[in-house]
PDB file of C-alpha atoms in Angstrom:
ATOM      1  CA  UNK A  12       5.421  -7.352  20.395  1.00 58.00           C
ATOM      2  CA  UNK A  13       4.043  -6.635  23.977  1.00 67.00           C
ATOM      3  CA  UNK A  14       3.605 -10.264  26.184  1.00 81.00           C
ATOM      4  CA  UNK A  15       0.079 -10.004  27.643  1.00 83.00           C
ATOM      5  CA  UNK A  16      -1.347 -12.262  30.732  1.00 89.00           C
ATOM      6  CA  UNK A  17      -4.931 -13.301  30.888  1.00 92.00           C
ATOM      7  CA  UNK A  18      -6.817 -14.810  33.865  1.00 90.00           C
ATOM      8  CA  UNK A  19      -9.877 -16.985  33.534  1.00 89.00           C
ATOM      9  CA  UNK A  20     -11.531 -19.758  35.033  1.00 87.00           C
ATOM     10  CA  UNK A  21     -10.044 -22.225  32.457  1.00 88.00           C
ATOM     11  CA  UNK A  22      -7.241 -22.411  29.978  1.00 90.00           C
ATOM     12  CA  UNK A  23      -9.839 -22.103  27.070  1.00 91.00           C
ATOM     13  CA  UNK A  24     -11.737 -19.487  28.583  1.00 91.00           C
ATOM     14  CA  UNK A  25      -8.357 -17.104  28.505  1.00 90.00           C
ATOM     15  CA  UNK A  26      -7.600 -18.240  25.636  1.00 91.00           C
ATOM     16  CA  UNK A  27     -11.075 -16.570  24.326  1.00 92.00           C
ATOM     17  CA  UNK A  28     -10.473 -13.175  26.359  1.00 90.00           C
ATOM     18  CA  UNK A  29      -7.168 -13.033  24.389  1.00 88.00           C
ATOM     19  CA  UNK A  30      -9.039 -13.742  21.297  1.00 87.00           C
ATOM     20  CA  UNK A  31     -11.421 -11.081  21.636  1.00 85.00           C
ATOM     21  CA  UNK A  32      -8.936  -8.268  23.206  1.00 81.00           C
ATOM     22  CA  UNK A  33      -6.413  -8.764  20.411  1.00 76.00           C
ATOM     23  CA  UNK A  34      -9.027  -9.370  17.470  1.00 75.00           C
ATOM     24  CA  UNK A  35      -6.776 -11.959  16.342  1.00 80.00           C
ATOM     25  CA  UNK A  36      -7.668 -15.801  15.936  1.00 85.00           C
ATOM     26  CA  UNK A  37      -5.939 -18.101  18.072  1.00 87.00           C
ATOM     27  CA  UNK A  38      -3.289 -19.761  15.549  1.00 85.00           C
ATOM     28  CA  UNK A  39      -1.879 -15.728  15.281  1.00 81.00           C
ATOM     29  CA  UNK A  40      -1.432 -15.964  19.005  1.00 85.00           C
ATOM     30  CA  UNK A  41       1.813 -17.414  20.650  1.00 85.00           C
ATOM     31  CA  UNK A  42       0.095 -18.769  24.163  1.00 87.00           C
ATOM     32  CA  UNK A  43       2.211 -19.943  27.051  1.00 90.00           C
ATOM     33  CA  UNK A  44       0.108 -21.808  29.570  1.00 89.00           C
ATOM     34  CA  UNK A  45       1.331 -20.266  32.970  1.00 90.00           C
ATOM     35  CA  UNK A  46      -0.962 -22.251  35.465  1.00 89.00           C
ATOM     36  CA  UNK A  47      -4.190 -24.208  34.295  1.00 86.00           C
ATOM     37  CA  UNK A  48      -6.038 -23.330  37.005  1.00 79.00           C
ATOM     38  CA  UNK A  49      -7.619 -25.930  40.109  1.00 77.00           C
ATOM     39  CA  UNK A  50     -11.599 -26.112  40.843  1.00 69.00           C
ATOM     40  CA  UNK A  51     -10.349 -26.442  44.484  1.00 60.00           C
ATOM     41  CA  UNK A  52     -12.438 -28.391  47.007  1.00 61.00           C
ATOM     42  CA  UNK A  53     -16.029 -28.074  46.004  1.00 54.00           C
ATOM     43  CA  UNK A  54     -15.429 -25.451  44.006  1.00 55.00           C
ATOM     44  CA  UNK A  55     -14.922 -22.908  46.731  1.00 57.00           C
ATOM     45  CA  UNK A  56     -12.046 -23.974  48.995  1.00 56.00           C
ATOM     46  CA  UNK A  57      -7.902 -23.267  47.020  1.00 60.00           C
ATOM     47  CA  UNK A  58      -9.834 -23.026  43.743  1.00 73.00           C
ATOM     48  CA  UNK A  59      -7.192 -21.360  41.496  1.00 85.00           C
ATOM     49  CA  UNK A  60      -7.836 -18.761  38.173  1.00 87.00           C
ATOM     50  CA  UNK A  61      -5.923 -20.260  34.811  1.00 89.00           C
ATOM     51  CA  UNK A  62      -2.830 -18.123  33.694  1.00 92.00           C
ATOM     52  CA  UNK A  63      -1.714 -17.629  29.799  1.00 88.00           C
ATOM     53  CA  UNK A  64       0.575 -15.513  28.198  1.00 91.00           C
ATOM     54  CA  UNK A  65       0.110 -14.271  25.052  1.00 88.00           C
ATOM     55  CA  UNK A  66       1.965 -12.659  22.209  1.00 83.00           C
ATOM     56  CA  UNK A  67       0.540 -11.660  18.900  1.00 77.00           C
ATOM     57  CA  UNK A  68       2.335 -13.232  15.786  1.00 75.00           C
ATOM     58  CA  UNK A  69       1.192  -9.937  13.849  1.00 73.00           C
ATOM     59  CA  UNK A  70       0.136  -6.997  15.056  1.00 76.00           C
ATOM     60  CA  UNK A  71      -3.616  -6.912  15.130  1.00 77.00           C
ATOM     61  CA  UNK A  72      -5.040  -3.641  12.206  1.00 81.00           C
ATOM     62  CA  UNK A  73      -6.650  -2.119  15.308  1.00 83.00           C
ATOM     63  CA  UNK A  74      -3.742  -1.532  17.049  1.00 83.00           C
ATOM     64  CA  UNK A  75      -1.519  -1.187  13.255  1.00 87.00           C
ATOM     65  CA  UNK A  76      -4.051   2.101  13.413  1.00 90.00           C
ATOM     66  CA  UNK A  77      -3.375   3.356  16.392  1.00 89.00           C
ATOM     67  CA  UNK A  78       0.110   3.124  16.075  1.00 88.00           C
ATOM     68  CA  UNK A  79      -0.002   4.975  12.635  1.00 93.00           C
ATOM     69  CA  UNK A  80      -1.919   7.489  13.642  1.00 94.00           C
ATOM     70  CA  UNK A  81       0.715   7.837  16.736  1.00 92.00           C
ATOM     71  CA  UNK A  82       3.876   8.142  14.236  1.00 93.00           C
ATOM     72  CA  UNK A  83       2.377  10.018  12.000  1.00 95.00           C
ATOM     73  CA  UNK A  84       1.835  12.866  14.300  1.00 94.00           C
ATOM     74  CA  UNK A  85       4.995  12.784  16.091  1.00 93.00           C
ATOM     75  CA  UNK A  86       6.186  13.813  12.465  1.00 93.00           C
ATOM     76  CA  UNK A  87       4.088  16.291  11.835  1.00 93.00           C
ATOM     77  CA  UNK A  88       4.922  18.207  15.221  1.00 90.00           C
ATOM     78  CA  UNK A  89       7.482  19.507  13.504  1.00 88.00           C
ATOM     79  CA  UNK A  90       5.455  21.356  10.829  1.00 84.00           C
ATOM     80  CA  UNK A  91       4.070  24.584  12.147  1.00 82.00           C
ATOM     81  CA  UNK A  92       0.573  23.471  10.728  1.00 85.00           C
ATOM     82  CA  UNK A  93      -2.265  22.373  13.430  1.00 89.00           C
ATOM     83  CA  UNK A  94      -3.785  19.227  12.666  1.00 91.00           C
ATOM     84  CA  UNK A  95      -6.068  16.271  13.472  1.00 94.00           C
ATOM     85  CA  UNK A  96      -5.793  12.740  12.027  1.00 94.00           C
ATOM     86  CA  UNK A  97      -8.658  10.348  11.705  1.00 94.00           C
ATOM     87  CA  UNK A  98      -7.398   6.545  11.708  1.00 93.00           C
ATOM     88  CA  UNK A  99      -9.547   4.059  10.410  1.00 92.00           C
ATOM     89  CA  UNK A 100      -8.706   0.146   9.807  1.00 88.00           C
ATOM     90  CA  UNK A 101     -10.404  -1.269   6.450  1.00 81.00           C
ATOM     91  CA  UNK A 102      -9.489  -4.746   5.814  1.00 76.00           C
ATOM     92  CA  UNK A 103      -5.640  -5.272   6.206  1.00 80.00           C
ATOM     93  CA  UNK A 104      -5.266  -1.422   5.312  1.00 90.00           C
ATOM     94  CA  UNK A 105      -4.403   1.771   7.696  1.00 93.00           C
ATOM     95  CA  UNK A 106      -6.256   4.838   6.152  1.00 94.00           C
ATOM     96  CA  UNK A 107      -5.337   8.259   7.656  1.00 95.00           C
ATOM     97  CA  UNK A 108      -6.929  11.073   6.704  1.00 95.00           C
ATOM     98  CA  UNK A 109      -5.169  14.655   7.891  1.00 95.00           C
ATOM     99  CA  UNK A 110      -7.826  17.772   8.739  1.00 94.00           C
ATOM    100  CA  UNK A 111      -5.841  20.748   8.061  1.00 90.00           C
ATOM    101  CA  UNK A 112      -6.198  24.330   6.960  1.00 88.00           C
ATOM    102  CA  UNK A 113      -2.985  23.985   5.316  1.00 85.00           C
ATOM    103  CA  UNK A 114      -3.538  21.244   2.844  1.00 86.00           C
ATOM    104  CA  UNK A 115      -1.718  22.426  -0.102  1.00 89.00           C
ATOM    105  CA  UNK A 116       1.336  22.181   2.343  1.00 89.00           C
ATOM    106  CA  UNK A 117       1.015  18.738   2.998  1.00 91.00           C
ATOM    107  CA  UNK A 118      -0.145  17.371  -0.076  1.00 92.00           C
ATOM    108  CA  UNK A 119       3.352  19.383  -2.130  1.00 91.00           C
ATOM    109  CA  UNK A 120       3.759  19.662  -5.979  1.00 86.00           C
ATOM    110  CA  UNK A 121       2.151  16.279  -7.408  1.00 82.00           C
ATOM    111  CA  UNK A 122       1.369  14.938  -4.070  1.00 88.00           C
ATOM    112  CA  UNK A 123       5.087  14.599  -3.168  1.00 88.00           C
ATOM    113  CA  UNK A 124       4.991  15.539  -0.060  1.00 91.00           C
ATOM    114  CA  UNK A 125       2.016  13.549   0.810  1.00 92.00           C
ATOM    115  CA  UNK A 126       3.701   9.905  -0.659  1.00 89.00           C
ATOM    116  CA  UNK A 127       6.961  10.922   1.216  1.00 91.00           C
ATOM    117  CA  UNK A 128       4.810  10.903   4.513  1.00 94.00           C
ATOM    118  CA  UNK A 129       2.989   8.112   3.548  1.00 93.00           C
ATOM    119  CA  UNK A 130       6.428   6.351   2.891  1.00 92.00           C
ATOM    120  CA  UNK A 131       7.650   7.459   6.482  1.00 94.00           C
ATOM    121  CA  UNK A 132       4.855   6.253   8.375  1.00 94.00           C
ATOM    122  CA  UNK A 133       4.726   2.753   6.531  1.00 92.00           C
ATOM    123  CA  UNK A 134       8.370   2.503   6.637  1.00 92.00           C
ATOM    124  CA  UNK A 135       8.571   3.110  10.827  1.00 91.00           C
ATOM    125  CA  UNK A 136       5.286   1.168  11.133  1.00 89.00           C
ATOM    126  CA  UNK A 137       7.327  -1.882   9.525  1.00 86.00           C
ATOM    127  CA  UNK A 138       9.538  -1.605  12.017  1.00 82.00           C
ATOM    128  CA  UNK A 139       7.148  -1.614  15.137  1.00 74.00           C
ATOM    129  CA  UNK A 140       4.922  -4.669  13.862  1.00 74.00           C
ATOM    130  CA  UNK A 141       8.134  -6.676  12.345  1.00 69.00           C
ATOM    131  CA  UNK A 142       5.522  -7.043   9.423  1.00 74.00           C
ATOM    132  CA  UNK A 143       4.489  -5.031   5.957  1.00 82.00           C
ATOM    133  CA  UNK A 144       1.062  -3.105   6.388  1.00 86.00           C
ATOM    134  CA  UNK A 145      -0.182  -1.061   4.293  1.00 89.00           C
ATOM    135  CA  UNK A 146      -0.896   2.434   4.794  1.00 93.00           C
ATOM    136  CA  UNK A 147      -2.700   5.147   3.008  1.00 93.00           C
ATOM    137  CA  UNK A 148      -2.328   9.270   3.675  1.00 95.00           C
ATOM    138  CA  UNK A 149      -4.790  11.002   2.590  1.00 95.00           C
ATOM    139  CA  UNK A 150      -5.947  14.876   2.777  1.00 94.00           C
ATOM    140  CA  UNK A 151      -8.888  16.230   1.422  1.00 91.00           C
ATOM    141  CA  UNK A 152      -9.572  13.625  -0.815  1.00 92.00           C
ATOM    142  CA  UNK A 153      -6.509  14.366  -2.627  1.00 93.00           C
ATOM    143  CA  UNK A 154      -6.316  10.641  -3.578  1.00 91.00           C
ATOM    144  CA  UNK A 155      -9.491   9.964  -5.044  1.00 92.00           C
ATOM    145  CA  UNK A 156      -9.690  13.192  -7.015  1.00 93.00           C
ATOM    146  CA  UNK A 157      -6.200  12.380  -8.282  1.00 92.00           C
ATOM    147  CA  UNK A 158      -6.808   8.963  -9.265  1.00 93.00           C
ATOM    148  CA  UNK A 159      -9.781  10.412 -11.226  1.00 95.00           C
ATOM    149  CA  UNK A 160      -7.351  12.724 -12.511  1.00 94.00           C
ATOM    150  CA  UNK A 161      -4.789  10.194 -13.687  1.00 94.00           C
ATOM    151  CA  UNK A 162      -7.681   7.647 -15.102  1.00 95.00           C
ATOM    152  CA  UNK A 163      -8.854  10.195 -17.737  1.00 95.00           C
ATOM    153  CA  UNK A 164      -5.139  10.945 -18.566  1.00 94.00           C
ATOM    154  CA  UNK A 165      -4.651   7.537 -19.104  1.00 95.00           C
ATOM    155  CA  UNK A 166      -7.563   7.724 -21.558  1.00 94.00           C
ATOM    156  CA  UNK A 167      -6.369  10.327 -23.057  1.00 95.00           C
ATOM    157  CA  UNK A 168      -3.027   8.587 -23.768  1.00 94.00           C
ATOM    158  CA  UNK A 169      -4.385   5.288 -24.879  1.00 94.00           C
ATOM    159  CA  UNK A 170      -6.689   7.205 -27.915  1.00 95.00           C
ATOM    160  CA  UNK A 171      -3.572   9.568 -28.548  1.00 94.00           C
ATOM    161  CA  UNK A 172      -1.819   6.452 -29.074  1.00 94.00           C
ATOM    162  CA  UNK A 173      -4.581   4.610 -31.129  1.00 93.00           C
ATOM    163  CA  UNK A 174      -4.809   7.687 -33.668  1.00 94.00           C
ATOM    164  CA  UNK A 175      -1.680   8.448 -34.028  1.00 93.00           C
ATOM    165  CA  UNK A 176       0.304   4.587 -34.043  1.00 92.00           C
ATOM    166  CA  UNK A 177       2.902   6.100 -32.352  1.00 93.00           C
ATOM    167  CA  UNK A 178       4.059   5.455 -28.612  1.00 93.00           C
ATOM    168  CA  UNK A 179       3.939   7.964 -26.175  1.00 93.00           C
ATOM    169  CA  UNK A 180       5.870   8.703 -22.812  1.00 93.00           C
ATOM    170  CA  UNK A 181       4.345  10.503 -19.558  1.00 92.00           C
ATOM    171  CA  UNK A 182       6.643  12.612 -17.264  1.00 90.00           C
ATOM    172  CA  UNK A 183       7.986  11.214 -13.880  1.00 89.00           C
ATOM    173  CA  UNK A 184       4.836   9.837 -11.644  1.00 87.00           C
ATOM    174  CA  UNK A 185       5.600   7.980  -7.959  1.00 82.00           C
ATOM    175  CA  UNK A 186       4.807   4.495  -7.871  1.00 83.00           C
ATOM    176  CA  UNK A 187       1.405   4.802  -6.867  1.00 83.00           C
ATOM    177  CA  UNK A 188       0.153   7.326  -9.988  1.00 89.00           C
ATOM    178  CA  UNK A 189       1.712   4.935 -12.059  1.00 92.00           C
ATOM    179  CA  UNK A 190      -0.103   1.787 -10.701  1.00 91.00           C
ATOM    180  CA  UNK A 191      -3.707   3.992 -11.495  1.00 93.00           C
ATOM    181  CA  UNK A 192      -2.425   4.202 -15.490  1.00 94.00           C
ATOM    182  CA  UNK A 193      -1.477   0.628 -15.817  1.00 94.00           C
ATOM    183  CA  UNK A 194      -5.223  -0.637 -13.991  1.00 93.00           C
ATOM    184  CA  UNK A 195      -6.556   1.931 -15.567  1.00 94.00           C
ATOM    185  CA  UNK A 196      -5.516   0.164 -19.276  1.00 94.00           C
ATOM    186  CA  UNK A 197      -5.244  -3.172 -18.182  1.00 92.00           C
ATOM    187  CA  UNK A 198      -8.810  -4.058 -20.294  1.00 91.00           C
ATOM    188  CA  UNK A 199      -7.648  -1.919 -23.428  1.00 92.00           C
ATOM    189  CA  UNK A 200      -6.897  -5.146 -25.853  1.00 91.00           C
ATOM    190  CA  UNK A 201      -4.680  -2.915 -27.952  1.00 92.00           C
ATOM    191  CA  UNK A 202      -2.380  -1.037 -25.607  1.00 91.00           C
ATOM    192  CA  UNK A 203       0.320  -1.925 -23.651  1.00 93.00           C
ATOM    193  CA  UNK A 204       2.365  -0.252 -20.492  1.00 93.00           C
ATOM    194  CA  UNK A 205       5.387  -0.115 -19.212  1.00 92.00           C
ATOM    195  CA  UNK A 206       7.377   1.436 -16.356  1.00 89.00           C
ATOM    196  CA  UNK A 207      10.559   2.522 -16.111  1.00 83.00           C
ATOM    197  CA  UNK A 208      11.770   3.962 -12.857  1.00 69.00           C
ATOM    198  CA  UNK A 209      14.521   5.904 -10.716  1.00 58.00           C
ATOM    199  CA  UNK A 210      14.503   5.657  -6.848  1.00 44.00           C
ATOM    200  CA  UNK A 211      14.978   8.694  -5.251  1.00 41.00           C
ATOM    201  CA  UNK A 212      18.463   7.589  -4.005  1.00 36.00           C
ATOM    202  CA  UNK A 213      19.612   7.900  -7.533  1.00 31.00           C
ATOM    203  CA  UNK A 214      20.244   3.972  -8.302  1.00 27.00           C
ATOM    204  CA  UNK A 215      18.326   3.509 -11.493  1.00 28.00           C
ATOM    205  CA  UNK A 216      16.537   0.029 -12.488  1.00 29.00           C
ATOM    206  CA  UNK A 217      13.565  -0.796 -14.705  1.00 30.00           C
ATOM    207  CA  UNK A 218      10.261  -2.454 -13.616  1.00 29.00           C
ATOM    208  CA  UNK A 219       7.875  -3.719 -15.344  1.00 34.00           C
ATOM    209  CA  UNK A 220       3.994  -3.378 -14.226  1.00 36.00           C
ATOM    210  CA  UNK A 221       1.145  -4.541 -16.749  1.00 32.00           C
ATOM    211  CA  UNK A 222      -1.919  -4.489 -15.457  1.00 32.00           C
ATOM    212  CA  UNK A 223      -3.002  -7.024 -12.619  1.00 34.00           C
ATOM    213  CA  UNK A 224       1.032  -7.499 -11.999  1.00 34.00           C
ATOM    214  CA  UNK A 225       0.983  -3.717 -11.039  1.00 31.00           C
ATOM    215  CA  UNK A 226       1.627  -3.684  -7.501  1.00 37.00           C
ATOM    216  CA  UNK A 227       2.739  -1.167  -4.669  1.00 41.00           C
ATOM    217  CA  UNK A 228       5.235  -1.587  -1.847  1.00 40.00           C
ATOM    218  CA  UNK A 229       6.735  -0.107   0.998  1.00 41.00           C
ATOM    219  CA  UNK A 230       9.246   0.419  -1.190  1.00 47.00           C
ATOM    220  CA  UNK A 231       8.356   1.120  -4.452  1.00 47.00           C
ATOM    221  CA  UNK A 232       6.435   4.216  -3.078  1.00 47.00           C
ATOM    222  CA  UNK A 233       9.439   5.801  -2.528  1.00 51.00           C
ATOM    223  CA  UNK A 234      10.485   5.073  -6.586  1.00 68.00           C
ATOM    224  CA  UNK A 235       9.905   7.901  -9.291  1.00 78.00           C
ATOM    225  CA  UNK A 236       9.336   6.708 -12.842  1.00 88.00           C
ATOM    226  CA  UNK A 237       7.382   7.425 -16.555  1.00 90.00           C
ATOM    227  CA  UNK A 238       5.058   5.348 -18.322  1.00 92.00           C
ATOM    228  CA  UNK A 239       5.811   3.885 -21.984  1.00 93.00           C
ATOM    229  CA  UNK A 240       2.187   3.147 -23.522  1.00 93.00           C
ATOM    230  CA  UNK A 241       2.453   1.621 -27.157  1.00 93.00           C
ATOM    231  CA  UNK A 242       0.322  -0.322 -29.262  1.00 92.00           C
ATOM    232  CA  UNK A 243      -0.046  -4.609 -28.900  1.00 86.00           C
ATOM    233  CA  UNK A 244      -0.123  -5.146 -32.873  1.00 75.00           C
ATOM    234  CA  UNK A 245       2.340  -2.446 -34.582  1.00 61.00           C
ATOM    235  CA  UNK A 246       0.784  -0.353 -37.495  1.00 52.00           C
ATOM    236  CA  UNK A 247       0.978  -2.100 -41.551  1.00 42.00           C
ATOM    237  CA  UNK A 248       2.188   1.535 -42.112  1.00 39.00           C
ATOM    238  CA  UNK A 249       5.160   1.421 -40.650  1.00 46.00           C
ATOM    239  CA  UNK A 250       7.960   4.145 -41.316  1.00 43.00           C
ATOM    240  CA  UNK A 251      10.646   2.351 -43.614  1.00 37.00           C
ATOM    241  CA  UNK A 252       7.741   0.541 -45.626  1.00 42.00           C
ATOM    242  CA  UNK A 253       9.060  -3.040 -43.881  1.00 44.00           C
ATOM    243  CA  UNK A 254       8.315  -4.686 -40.906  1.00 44.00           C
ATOM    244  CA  UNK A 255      11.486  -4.593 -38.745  1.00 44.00           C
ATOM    245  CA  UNK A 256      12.436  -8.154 -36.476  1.00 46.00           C
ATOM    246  CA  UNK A 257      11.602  -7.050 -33.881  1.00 44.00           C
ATOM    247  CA  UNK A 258       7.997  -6.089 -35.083  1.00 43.00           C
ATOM    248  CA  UNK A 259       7.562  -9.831 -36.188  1.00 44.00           C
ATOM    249  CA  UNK A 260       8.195 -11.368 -33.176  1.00 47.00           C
ATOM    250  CA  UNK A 261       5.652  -8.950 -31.933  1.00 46.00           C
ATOM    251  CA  UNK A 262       8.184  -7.474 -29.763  1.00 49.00           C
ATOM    252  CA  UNK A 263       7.266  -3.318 -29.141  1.00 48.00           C
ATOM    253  CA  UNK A 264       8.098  -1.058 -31.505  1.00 46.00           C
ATOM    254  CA  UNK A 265       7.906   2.715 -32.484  1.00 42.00           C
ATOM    255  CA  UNK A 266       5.949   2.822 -35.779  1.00 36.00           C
TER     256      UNK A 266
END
């Protein structure tokens, strides 16, 4: 973080210009009192301006923005595509939107190419603030239209699984697609969800995400996985005519 120096007429009243420049309250502000300032005689004669220095503790969304919108089109210099970004700051997220004639090239097959800038710019952003902030990239409403996409597949899936009392399996989804199944079930009383991923580097681990515990990181953007979704209570018709152990302890089971 840059150090930034403030003069006012008093201690406090720098400490309020800092406030207000860095749209940060003052316990997120490191302040080093440099000089406090002197009224001088009367008020006119060696009267002296109060000196701070100031360093954010976290870098303030405004400037998160800017920066995003900066590293995001230092990568995409190297596509042959023109573009213009819009950066906006809502809440403690960093939307940026790409205008381009050449969507389908950024958004890829299944938005992959999209979620591995997204994953780019969040990662280098990480680095510049020393913090995590969250960062969306978005391109003619790709996002919205696929979470719409991927709620009424999750519908789909949870009465597939009601009719038939069998689980069923979706092919791989990034992090973030999977997150939009799991909310999108989380008030369905008799399904269930769960994840099992690969990162991209190739080391394998499960995760488990049921609904409100489905969350998204830096990190887990860059993980491809599928989506389990089985029943709560396992079907009284159940394949062998018994009630395996597992099924008692009302553990899942494929019925």
């Amino acid at each position: 973080m840059s150090v930034l120096e403030f003069e006012e007429k008093s201690v406090e009243e720098a400490i309020d210009a800092a406030c207000q420049k860095l749209k940060l309250p003052r316990e997120k502000l490191d302040i080093e009192i440099v000089s406090k300032g002197s009224s001088g005689i009367f008020g006119i004669v060696g009267a002296r301006r109060a000196k701070i220095r100031v360093i954010a503790k976290e870098m303030p969304i405004d400037a998160a923005s800017e920066r995003a919108k900066e590293i995001l089109s230092e990568i995409l210099k190297h596509i042959d595509l023109p573009t213009v970004i819009e950066a906006e700051a809502k809440e403690d997220q960093v939307y940026l939107n790409v205008i381009s004639n050449g969507s389908g090239l950024l958004i890829g097959k299944r938005g992959k190419t999209l979620t591995a800038l997204q994953y780019l710019v969040t990662r280098i952003l990480h680095r510049s603030a020393g913090e995590n902030i969250s960062v969306v990239v978005d391109t003619e409403n790709y996002r919205s239209k696929r979470e719409m996409s991927l709620t009424e597949l999750a519908q789909q899936l949870g009465d597939k699984v009601k009719k038939s009392r069998r689980s069923l399996t979706t092919g791989p989804m990034n992090a973030q697609d999977r997150r939009i199944i799991h909310l999108a079930l989380k008030e369905d009383t008799e399904i269930r969800t769960k994840s099992k991923g690969r990162a991209i580097s190739g080391a394998s681990s499960s995760i488990r995400e049921e609904g409100e515990k489905a969350r998204e990181t830096s990190r887990a953007a860059n993980r491809w996985g599928t989506i389990r979704v089985y029943l709560k209570t396992p079907s009284l018709a159940l394949r062998y005519g018994g009630m395996s152990r597992a099924c008692r302890r009302g553990e899942p089971c494929n019925v």
